[in-house]
Tab-separated table of C-alpha atoms in Angstrom:
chain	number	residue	atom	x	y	z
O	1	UNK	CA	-60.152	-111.339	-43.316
O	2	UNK	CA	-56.797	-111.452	-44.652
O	3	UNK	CA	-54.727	-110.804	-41.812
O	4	UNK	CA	-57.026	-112.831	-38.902
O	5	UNK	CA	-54.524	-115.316	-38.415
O	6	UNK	CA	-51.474	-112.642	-37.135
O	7	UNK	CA	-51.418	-111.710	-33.521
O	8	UNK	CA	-49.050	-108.378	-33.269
O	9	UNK	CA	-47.897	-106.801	-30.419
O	10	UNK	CA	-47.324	-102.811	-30.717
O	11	UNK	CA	-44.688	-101.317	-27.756
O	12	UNK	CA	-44.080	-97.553	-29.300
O	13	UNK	CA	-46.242	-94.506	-29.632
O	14	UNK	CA	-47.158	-91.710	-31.490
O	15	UNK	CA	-47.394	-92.050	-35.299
O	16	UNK	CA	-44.896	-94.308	-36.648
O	17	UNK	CA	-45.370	-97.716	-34.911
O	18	UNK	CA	-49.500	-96.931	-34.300
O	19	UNK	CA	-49.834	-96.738	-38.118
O	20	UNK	CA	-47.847	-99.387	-38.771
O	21	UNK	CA	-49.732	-101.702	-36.610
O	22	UNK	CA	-53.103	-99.887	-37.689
O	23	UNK	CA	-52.918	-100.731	-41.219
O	24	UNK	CA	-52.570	-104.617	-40.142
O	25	UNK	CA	-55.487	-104.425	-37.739
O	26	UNK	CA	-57.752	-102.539	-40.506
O	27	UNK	CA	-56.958	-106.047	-42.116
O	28	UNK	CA	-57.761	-108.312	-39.683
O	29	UNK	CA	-55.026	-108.974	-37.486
O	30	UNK	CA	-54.933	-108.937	-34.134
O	31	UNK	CA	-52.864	-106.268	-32.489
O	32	UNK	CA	-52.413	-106.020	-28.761
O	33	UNK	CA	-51.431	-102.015	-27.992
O	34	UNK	CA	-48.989	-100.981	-24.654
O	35	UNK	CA	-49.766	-98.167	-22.977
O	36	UNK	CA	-47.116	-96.820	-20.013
O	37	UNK	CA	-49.501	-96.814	-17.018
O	38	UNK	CA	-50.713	-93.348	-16.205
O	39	UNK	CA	-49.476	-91.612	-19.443
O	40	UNK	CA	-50.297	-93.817	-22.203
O	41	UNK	CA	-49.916	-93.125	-25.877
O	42	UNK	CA	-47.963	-89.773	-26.320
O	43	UNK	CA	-50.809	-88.602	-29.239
O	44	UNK	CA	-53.438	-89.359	-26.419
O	45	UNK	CA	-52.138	-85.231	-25.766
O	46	UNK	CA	-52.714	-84.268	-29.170
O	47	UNK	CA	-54.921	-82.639	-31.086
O	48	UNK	CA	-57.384	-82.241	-32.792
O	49	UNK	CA	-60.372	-82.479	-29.800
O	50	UNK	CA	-63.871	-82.084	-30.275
O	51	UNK	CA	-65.041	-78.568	-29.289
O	52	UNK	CA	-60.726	-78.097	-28.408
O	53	UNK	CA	-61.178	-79.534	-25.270
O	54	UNK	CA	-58.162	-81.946	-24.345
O	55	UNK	CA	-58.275	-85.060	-22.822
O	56	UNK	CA	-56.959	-88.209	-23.161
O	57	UNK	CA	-59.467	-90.020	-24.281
O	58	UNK	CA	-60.987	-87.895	-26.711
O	59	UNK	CA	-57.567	-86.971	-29.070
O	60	UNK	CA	-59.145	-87.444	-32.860
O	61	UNK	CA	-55.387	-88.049	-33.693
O	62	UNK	CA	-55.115	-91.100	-31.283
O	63	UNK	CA	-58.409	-92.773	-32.062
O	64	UNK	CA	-57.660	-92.581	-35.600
O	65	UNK	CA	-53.765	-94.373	-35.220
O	66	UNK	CA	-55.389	-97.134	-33.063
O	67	UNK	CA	-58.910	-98.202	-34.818
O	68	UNK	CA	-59.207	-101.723	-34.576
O	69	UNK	CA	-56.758	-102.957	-31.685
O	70	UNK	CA	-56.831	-104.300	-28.313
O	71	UNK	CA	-54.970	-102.291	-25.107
O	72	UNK	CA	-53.664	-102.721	-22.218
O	73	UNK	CA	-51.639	-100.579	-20.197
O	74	UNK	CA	-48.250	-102.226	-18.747
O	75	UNK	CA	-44.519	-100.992	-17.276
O	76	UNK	CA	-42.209	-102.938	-19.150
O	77	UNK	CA	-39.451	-101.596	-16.839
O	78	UNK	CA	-40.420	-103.774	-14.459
O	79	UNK	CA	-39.910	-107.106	-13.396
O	80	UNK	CA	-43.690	-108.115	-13.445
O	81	UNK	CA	-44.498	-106.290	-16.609
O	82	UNK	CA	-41.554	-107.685	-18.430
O	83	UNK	CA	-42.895	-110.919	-17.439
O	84	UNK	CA	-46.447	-110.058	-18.565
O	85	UNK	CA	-44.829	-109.065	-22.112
O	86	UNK	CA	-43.105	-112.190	-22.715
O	87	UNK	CA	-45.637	-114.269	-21.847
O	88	UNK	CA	-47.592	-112.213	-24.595
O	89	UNK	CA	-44.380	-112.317	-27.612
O	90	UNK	CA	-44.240	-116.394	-26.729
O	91	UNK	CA	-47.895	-116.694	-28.755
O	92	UNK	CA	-47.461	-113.589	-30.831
O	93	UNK	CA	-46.097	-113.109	-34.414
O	94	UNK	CA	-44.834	-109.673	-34.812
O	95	UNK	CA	-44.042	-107.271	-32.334
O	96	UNK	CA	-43.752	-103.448	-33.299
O	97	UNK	CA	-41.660	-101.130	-31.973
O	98	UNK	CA	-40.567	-97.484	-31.924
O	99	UNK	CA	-38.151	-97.377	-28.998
O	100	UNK	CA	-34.728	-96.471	-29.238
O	101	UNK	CA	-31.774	-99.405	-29.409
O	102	UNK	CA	-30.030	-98.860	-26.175
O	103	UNK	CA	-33.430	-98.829	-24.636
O	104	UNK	CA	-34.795	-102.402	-25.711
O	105	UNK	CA	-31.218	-103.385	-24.842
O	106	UNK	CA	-31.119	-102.062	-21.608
O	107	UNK	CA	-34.756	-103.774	-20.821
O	108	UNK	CA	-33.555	-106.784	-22.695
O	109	UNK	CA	-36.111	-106.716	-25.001
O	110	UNK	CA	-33.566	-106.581	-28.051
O	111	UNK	CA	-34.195	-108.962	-31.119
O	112	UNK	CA	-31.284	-111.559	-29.489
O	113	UNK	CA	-33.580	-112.165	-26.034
O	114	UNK	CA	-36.482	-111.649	-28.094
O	115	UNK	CA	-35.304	-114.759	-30.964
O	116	UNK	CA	-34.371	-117.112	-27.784
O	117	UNK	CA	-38.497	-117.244	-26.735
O	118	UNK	CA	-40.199	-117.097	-29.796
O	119	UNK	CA	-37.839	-118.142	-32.656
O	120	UNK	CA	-40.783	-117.188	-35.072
O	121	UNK	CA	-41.085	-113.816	-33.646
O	122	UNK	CA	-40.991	-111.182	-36.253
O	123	UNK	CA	-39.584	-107.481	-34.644
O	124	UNK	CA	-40.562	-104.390	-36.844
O	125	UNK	CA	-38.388	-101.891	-35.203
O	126	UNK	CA	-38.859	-97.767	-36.742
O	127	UNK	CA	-36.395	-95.987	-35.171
O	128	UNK	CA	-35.558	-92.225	-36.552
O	129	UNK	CA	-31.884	-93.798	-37.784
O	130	UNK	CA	-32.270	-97.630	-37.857
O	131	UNK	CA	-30.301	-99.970	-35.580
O	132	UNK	CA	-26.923	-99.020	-36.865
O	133	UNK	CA	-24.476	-96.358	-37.572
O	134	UNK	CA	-23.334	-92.994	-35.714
O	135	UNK	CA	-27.116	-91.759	-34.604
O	136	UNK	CA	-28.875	-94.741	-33.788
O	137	UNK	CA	-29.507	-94.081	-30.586
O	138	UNK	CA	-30.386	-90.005	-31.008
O	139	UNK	CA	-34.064	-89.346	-30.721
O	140	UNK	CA	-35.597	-87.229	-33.717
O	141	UNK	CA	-38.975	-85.873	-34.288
O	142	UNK	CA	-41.141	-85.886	-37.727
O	143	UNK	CA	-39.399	-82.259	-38.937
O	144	UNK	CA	-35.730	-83.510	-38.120
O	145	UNK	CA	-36.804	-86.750	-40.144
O	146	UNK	CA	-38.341	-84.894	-43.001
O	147	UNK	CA	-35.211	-82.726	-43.424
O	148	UNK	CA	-32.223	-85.406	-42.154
O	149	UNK	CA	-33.843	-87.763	-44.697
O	150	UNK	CA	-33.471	-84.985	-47.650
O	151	UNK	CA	-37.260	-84.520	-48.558
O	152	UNK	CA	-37.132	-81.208	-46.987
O	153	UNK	CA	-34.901	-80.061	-49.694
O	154	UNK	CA	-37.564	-80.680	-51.942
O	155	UNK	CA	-40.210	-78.849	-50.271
O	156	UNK	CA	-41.270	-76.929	-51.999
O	157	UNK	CA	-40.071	-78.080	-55.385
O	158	UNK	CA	-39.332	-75.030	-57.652
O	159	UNK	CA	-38.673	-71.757	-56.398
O	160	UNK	CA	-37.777	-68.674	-58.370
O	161	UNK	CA	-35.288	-67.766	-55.288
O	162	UNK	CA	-34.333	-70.408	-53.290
O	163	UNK	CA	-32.396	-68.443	-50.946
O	164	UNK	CA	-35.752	-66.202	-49.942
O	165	UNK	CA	-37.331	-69.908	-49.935
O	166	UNK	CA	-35.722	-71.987	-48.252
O	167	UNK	CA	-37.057	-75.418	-47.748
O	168	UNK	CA	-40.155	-76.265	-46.199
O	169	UNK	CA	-41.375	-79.227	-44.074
O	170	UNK	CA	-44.543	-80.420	-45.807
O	171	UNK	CA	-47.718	-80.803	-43.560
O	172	UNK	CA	-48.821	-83.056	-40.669
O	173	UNK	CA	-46.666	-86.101	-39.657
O	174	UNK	CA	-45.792	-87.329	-43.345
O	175	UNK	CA	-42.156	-88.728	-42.306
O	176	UNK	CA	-43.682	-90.829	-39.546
O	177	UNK	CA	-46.509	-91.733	-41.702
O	178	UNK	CA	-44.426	-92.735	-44.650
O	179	UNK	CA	-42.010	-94.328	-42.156
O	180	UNK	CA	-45.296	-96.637	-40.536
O	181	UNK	CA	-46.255	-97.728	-44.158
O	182	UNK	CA	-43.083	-99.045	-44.826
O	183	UNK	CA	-42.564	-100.680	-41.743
O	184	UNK	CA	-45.851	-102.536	-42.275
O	185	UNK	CA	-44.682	-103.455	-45.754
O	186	UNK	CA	-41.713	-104.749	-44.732
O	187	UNK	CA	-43.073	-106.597	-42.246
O	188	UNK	CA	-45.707	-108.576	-44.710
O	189	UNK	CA	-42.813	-109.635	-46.215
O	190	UNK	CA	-40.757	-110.917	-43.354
O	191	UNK	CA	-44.417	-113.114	-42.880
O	192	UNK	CA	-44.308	-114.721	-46.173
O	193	UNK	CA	-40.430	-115.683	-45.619
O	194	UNK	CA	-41.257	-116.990	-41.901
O	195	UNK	CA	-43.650	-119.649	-44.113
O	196	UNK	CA	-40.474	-120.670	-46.554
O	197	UNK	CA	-38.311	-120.615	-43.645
O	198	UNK	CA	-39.777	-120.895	-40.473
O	199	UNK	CA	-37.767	-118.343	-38.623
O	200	UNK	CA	-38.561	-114.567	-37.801
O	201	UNK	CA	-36.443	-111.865	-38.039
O	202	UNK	CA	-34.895	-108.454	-36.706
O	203	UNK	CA	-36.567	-105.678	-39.879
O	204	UNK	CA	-34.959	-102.953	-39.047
O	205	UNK	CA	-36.865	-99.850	-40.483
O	206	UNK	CA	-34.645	-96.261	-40.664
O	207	UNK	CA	-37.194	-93.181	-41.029
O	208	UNK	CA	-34.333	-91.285	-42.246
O	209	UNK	CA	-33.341	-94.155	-45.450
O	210	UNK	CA	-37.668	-94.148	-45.571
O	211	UNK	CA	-37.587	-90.860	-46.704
O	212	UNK	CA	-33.994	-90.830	-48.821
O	213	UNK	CA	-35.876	-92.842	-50.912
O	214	UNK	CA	-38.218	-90.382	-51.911
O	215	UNK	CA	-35.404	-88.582	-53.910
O	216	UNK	CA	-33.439	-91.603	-54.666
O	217	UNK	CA	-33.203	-90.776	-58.170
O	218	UNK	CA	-31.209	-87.713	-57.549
O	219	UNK	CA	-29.045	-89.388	-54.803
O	220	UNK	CA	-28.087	-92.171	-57.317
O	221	UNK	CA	-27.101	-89.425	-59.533
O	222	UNK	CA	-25.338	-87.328	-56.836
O	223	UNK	CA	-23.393	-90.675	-56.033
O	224	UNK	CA	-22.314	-92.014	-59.487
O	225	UNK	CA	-22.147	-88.501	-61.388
O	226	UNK	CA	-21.186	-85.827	-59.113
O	227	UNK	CA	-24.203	-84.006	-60.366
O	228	UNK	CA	-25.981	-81.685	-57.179
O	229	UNK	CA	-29.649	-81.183	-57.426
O	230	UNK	CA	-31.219	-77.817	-57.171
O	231	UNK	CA	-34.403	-76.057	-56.925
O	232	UNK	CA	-34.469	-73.491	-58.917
O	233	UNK	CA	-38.146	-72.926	-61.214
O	234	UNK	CA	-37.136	-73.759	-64.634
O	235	UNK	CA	-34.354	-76.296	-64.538
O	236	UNK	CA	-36.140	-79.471	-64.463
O	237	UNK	CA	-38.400	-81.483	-62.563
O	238	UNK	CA	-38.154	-80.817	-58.289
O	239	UNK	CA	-34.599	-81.671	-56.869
O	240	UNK	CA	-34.305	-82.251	-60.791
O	241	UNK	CA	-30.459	-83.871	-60.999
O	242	UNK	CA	-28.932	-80.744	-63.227
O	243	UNK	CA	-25.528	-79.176	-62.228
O	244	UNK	CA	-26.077	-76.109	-60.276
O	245	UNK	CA	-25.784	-72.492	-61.838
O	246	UNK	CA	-22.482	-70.734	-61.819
């Protein structure tokens, strides 16, 4: 299969990372999933169940994010299991994670350790605000990302009174979804330049910028004409980049 030659490792939970790492393994690679011993995958707790019965091994949500992978369950804060997990990023090619940057620092598991094992390591990090900037270390869930990102505003498009309609976040876990799909994509690409150059590299995946992009067309038109978008029905296309009323 395409993918059978990439080993991945996935350290993060819930949606973003899972789905990320899913969409390799539905390709062929081969992706090792950590689980925190005795809690495991946060969506292990979520629904749907079969009959609404929860347990951890029967979340609908979970099995779906992780069809097609390996497991094992492992405390990275340790000393043994941060042994354990280098001796499984030596051999690997990508690892994916959703942790927060002060957290892989602090278990010295950022991209600089990371680079100084494997130098062809590729690390996919999704973060809710990337690796930089004011918020990069504030934790954010899939309706802070879906409004923070702009999206929101756009939800739903046209409204005859926006201020009886305000916006809406759209259903299910798009924003970590859309934020797992990119992250995938741009780690394909950090692949192909590993075979030119023969170095990984740090891709540092923002949900927030995922889902600015999304409206891009009115932020590029925000930025270079001063032009505000609005929402009204009849003014254009949704978050349409007219002036607003008077």
């Amino acid at each position: 299969t395409a993918l059978s030659e990439l080993r991945v490792v996935e350290l993060g939970g819930f949606i973003a990372a899972p789905y990320c790492t899913k969409l390799m393994a539905d390709l062929g690679a081969e992706v090792i999933k950590i689980e925190e011993p005795g809690k495991g995958d946060p969506a292990r707790s979520y629904g749907p169940f079969p009959n609404d019965e929860p347990h951890p091994e029967r979340s609908l949500l979970f099995a779906y994010m992780n069809t097609n992978k390996l497991s094992v369950t492992l405390n990275v804060r340790s000393l043994l299991g941060k042994k354990v997990l280098r001796e499984l990023l030596r051999d690997a090619d990508v690892l994916v994670e959703s942790n927060l940057p002060k957290t892989m620092k602090e278990l010295g598991l950022d991209y600089g350790s990371l680079a100084g094992i494997n130098p062809r390591l590729i690390v996919t990090s999704i973060t809710p605000f990337g690796q930089t900037g004011p918020y990069r270390d504030y934790k954010a869930t899939d309706l802070i990302s879906w409004h923070i990102g702009g999206i929101g505003y756009a939800t739903p498009g046209e409204v005859e009174e926006p201020v009886n309609h305000p916006p809406l976040k759209a259903p299910g876990h798009q924003a970590d979804i859309m934020a797992g799909i990119t992250g995938a994509s741009a780690t394909m690409c950090a692949v192909f330049a590993r075979d030119l150059t023969g170095r990984g590299q740090h891709v540092d995946v923002s949900e927030q910028e995922t889902l600015v992009r999304a409206i891009g067309g009115s932020v590029v038109s925000h930025v270079n004409k001063g032009e505000t978008p609005i929402r009204i029905a009849g003014m254009g296309r949704p978050v349409a980049s007219r002036k607003p009323l008077l």
